[in-house]
XYZ file of C-alpha atoms in Angstrom:
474
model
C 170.702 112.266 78.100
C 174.212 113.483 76.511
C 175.271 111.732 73.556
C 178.755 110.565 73.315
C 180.736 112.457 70.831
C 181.466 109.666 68.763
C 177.458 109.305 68.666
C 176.699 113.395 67.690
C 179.547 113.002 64.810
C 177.511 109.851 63.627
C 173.990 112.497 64.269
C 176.310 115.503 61.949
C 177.080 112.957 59.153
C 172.838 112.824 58.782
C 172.181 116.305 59.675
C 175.100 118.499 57.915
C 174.151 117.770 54.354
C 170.797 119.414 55.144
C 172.715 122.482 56.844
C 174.543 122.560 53.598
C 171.689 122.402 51.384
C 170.291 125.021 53.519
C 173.548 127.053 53.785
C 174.163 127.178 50.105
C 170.511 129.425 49.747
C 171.263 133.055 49.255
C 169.178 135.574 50.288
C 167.789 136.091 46.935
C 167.008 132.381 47.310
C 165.409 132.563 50.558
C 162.962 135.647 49.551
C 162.056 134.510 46.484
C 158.146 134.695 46.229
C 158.871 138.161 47.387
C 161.106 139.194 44.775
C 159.729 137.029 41.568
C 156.116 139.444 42.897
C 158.119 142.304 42.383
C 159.965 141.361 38.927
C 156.441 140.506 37.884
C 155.408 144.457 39.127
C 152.993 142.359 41.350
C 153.539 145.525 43.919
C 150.613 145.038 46.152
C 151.342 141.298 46.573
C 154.980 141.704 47.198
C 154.319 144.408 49.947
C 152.001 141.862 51.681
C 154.592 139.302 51.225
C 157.345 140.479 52.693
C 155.245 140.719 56.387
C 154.829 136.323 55.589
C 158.468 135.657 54.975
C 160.426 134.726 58.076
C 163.851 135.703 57.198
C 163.185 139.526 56.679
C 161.213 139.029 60.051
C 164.563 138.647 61.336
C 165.717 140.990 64.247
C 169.110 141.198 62.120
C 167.374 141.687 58.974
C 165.354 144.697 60.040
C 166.854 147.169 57.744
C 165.940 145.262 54.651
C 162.121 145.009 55.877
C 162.248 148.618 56.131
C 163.787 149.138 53.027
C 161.280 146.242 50.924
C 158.403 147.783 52.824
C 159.072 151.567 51.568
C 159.983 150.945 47.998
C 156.739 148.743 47.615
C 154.562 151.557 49.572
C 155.999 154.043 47.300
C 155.240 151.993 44.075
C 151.938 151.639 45.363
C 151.934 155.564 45.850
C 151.231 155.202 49.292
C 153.793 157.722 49.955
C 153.114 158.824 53.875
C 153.360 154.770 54.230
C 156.130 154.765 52.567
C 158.090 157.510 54.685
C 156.834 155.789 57.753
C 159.390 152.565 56.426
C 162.249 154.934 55.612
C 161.946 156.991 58.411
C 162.747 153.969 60.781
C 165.323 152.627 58.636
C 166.991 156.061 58.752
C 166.734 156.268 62.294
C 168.125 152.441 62.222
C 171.260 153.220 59.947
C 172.127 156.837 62.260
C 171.994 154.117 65.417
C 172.947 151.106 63.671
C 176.552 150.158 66.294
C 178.618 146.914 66.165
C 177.425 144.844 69.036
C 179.054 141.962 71.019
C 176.477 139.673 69.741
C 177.547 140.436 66.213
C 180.925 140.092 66.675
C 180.500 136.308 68.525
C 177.825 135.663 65.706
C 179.877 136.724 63.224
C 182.727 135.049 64.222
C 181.394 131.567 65.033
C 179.015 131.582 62.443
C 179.018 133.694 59.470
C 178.382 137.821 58.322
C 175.186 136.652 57.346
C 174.143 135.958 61.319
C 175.426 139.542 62.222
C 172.576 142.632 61.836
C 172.302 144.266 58.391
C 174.022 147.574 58.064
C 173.018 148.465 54.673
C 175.074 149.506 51.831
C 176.541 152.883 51.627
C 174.831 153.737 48.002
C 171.483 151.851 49.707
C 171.848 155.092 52.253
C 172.198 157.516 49.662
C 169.185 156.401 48.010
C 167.009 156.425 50.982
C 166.778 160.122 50.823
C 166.088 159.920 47.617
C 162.850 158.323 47.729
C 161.901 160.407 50.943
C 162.359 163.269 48.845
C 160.443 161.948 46.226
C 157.505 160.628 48.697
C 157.611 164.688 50.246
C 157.510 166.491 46.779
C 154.848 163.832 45.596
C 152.817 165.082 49.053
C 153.268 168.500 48.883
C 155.780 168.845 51.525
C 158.011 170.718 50.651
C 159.303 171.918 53.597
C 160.444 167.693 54.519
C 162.043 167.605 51.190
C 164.535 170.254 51.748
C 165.418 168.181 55.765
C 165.897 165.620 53.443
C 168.505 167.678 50.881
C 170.496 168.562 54.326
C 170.519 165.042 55.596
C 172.091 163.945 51.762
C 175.124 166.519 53.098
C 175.457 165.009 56.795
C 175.245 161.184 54.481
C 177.744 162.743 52.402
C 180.358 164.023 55.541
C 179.544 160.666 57.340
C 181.039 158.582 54.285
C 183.340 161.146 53.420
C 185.241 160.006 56.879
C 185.049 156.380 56.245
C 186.434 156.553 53.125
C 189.071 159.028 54.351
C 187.883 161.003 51.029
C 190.095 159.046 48.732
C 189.427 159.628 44.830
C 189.612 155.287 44.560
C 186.976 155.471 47.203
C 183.031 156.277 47.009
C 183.202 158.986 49.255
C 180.456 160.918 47.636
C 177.528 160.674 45.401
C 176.863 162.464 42.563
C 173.417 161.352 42.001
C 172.294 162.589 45.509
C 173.823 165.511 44.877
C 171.927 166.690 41.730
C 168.473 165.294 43.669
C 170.057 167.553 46.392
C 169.922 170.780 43.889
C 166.493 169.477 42.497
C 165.000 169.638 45.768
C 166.473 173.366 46.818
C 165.471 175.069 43.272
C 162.261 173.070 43.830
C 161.553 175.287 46.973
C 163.120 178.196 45.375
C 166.711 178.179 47.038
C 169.014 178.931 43.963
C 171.820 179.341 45.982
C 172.138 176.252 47.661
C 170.926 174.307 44.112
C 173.943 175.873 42.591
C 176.167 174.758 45.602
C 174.487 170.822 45.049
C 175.263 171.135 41.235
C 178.342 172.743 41.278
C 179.671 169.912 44.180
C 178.227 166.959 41.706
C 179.969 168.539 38.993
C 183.262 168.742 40.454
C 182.696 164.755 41.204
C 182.518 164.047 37.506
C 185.205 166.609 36.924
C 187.671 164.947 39.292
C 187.102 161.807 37.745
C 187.046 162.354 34.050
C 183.616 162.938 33.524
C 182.369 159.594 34.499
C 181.161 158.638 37.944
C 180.603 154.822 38.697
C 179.067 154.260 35.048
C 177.730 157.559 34.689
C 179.048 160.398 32.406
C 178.507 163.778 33.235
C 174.813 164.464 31.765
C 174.530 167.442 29.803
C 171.583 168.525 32.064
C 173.999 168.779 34.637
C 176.089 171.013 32.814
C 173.424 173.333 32.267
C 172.103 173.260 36.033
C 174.984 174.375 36.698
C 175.457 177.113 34.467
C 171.751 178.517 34.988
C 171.861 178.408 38.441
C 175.178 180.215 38.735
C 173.913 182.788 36.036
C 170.669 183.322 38.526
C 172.608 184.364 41.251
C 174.823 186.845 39.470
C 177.948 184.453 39.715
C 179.505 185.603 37.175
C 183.341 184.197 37.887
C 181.565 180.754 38.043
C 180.010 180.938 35.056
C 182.836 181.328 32.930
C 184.853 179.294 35.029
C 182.253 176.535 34.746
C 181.829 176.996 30.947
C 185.318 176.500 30.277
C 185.582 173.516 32.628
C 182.435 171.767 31.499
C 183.230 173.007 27.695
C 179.497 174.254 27.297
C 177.711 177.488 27.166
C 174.764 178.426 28.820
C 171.738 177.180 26.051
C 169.121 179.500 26.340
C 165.647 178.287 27.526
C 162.359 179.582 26.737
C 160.401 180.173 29.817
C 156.852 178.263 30.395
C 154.415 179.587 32.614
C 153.476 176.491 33.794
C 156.500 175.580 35.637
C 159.160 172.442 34.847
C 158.717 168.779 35.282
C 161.940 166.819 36.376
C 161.375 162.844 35.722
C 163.210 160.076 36.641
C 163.154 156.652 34.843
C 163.678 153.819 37.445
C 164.692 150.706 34.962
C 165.865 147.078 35.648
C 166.182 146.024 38.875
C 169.442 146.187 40.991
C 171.985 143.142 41.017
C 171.669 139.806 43.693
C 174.381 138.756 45.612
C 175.551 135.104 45.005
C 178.274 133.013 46.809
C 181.872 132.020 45.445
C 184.017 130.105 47.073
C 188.384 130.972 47.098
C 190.657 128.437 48.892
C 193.493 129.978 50.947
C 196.760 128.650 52.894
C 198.352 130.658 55.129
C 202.144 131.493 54.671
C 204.430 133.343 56.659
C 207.990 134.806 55.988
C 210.919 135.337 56.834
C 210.041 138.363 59.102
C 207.247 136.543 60.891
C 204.285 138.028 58.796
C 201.660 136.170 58.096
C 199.554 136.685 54.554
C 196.816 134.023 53.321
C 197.864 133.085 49.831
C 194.883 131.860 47.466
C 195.375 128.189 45.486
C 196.394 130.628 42.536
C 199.038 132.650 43.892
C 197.210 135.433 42.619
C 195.977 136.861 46.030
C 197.604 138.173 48.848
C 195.926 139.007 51.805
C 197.375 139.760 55.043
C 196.255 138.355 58.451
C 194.416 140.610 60.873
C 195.557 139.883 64.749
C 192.273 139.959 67.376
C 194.309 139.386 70.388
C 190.697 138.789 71.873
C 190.938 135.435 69.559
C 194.469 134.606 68.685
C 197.891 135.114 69.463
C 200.776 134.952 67.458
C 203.093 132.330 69.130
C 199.654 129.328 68.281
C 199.555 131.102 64.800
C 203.516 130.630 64.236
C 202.766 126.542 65.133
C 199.759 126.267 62.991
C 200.524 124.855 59.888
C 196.873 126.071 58.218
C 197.256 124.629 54.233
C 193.354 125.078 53.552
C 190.529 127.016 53.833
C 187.327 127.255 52.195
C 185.761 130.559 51.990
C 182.710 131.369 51.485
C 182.530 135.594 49.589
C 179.506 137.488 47.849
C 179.920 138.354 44.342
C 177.003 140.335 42.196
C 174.731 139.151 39.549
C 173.634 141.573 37.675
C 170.042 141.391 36.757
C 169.789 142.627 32.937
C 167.438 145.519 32.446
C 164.259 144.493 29.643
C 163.653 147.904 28.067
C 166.906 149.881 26.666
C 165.609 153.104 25.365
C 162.844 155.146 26.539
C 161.383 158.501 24.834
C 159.175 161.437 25.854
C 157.107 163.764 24.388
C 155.666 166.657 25.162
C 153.490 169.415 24.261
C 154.832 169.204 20.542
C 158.410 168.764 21.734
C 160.916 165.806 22.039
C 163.074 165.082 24.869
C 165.846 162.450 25.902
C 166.512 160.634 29.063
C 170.365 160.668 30.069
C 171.851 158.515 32.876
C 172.082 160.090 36.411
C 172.588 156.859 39.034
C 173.903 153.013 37.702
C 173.174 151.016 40.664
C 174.847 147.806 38.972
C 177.768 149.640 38.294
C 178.227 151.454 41.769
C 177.250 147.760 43.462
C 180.143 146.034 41.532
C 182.812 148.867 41.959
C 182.078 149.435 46.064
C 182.097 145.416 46.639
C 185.413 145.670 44.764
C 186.722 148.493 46.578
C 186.711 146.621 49.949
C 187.669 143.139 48.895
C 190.773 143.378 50.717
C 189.673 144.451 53.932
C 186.631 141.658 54.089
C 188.144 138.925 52.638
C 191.186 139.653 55.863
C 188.084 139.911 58.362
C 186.737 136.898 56.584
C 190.284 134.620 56.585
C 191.291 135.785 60.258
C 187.620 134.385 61.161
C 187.973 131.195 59.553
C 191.544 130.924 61.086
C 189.821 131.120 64.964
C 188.109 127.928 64.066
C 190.491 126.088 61.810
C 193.311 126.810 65.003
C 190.561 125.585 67.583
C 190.219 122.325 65.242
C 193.941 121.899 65.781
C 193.766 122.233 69.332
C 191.475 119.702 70.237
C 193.274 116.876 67.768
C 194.452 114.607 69.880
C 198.369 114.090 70.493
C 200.392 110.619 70.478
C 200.423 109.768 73.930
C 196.608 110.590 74.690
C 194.634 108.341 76.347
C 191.323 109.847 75.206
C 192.264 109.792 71.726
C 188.714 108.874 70.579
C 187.214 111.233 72.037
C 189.282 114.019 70.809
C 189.203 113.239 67.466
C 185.659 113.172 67.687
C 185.314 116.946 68.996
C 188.226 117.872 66.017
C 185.941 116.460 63.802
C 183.441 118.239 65.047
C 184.551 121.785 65.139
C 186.091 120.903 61.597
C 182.516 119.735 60.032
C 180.774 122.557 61.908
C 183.136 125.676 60.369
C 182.657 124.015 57.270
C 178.464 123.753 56.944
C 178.325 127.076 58.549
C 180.963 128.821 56.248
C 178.407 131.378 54.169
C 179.146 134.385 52.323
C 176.357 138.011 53.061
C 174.388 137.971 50.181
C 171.625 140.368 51.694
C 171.144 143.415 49.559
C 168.210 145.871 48.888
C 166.837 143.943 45.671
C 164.233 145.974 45.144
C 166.601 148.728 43.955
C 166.641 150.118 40.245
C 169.450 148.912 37.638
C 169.807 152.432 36.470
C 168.118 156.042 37.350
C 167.655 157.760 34.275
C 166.237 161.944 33.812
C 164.980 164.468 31.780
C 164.049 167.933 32.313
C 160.447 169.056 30.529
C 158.992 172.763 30.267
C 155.226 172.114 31.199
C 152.339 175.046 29.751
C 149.594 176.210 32.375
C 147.268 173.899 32.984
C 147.263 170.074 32.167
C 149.861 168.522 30.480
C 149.951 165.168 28.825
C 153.593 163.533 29.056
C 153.970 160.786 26.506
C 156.397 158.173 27.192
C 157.571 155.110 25.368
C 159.711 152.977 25.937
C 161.261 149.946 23.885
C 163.238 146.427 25.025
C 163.512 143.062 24.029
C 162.370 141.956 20.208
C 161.333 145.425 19.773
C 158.359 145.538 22.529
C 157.762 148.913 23.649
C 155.788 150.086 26.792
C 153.296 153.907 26.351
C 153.166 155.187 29.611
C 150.538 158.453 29.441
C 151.430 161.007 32.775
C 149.162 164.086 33.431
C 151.130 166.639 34.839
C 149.336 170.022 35.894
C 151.682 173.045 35.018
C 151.556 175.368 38.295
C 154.633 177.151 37.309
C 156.683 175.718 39.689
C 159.157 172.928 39.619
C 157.761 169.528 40.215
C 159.832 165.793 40.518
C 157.813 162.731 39.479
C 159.119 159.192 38.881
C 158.129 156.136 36.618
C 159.389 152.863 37.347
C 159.878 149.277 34.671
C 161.012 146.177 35.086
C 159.066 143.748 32.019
């Protein structure tokens, strides 16, 4: 039996404060076992709990699986495992394609309906740990697919930015892994290429990259590398760019060790809320003004959803929406040290996740928040629609199905808050000459009220070039 609408408003008055309640959970929220295992570095546990929580069993939500799964595999050092995750979630991202279903989701519901797409940084750092699960294997040949597929990443974002210079269009992090990963196998050409390209990054943007400033290992990458291959134009060219010389460096027969610190944990997405009306003026535009005054964003026509003679009657004064801002998640231990074979040596930053999250969700406020207001407008001009006029004789009835539509857009109003949380804060490196034969690396690190973590790694010099990471959280 049908309810009458007067009876399913009556049924929404009961029901909507639990959609609410529900609605107002963020996806940090909703995987929370998951991620307080992994803050606790409870790494087996969260890799078997992310296979018993519904939401990342999600067909939308596929991506983030695949990228929980990997990260956890490759904590435990299950790195084959691990590539199995990421190589599916590459595959996912190259095919990933705006479907009708998303759209009608996403525009009757919320972003958070549509499938996940991933960040572009989150893209960038899935070569990264393929890389790092190839070099960790022995495979080196994989590694250096993966340094080409950081250049086709690269190109691909490169066009949807258009390039610009206020844009991430590039990464300089996955560049220098890029020349790690060709010197690794012995390429010095194309490492000098990868170093020389990240350096021009920081160059172009006075020596600081989305929280990072230029590292001074960098500097030198670049320099040795180009003084390798007989470049000698580039050399000085580089040296007076970079203001450096070329330091010289004792060869050790047992190779180098290149090793990241992964600290902190990237930020969570959270919800805030703006409140728009929509304005138009004298030249028929149309721009939703916040209760401010302080933003102006313009309307984007879907002639699929709206025209512009029922947007010139509407007389739309306000709407609630629902956008994702970061929370950054503050890292325990600030200062790490290493020691080697008699010798000191300093971490400097390479990759700031929290920074780059911030800046890119910044970079295309505009744009979402218009997607975003030109959504809520579909529903807020069907609301008007069905209000009943004057002279109806169904009035009743048509208020009911107003009220309807209006309490519906409102409960499911939510903001994305999906993110890869299992992401570091910060990617930190240092370069270490390694003897023949077993090496102990000593590392300490310090945080809150002075507590410091040892971490002992036994590295066995082979003479070649070798990429290891260590990870902290608390």
């Amino acid at each position: 039996m049908v309810l009458p609408l007067k009876h399913m408003i009556r049924a929404l008055g009961v029901v909507c404060p639990m959609l609410l309640l529900f609605s107002c959970a963020t996806y940090n929220n909703r995987i929370g076992s998951y991620y307080e295992q992994v803050v606790n570095n409870q790494f087996d546990k969260a890799y078997l709990a992310i296979d018993h929580n519904k939401l990342l069993q999600r067909r939308r939500n596929r991506l983030l699986y695949l990228f929980e799964k990997g990260k956890m595999a490759h904590l435990l050092k299950q790195y084959d495992s691990s590539n199995l995750y990421f190589n599916e979630a590459d595959l996912f991202i190259e095919d990933a394609r705006t479907s009708a279903r998303d759209i009608a989701f996403g525009t009757l519901l919320n972003p958070m309906m549509e499938t996940y797409k991933g960040e572009d940084f989150e893209k960038f750092m899935v070569h990264y740990y393929k890389a790092l699960n190839y070099l960790n294997l022995g495979q080196s040949d994989e590694a250096m697919v993966e340094a080409r597929r950081i250049s086709l990443t690269s190109y691909a974002q490169q066009d949807k930015t258009g390039n610009k210079d206020n844009r991430y269009s590039d990464d300089a992090f996955s560049l220098m892994m890029q020349g790690i990963i060709y010197e690794q196998s012995g390429d010095i050409n194309n490492a000098f290429i990868s170093y020389r390209n990240a350096a021009d990054l920081f160059l172009q943007h006075n020596n600081l990259w989305y929280g990072v400033s230029m590292p001074e290992q960098l500097k030198q990458d670049v320099l040795r590398t180009a003084t390798a291959m007989g470049f000698t134009e580039d050399v000085q060219h580089y040296s007076s760019l970079l203001n450096t010389t070329l330091q010289p460096v004792t060869k050790t027969a047992g190779g180098e060790l290149v090793l990241f610190w992964e600290n902190g944990l990237a930020p969570v997405k959270q919800e805030q809320n703006f409140i728009f009306a929509l304005t138009k003026d004298g030249l028929g535009n149309f721009t939703f003004t916040d209760a401010t005054g302080t933003i102006n964003v313009p309307f984007i026509f879907d002639d699929n959803f709206i025209n512009k003679d029922s947007l010139r009657a509407a007389d739309i004064r306000s709407l609630r929406v629902a956008f994702p801002k970061y929370q950054e998640q503050p890292v325990f231990y600030t200062q790490g040290s290493v020691s080697a074979n008699n010798a000191q040596y300093n971490f400097e930053s390479a990759e700031n996740i929290n920074d780059l999250a911030f800046a890119t969700l910044k970079e295309r406020f505009f744009k979402e928040m218009a997607k975003t207001l030109s959504r809520l407008a579909v529903k807020k001009l069907a609301e008007m629609a069905a209000r009943p006029k004057s002279n109806d004789k169904n009035k009743d009835e048509k208020e009911a199905l107003a009220t309807a539509i209006q309490v519906f857009s409102f409960v499911t109003e939510k903001a994305d808050t999906r993110n890869w949380q299992s992401l570091p804060h910060t990617i930190l490196y240092t370069r270490i000459p390694l003897q023949t034969g077993t090496n102990t690396i000593q590392i300490n690190f310090m945080g809150m009220n002075q507590q410091t973590k040892p971490i002992s790694l036994t590295v066995e010099g082979n003479g070649c070039l070798q990429v290891q990471n260590v990870c902290t959280l608390r």
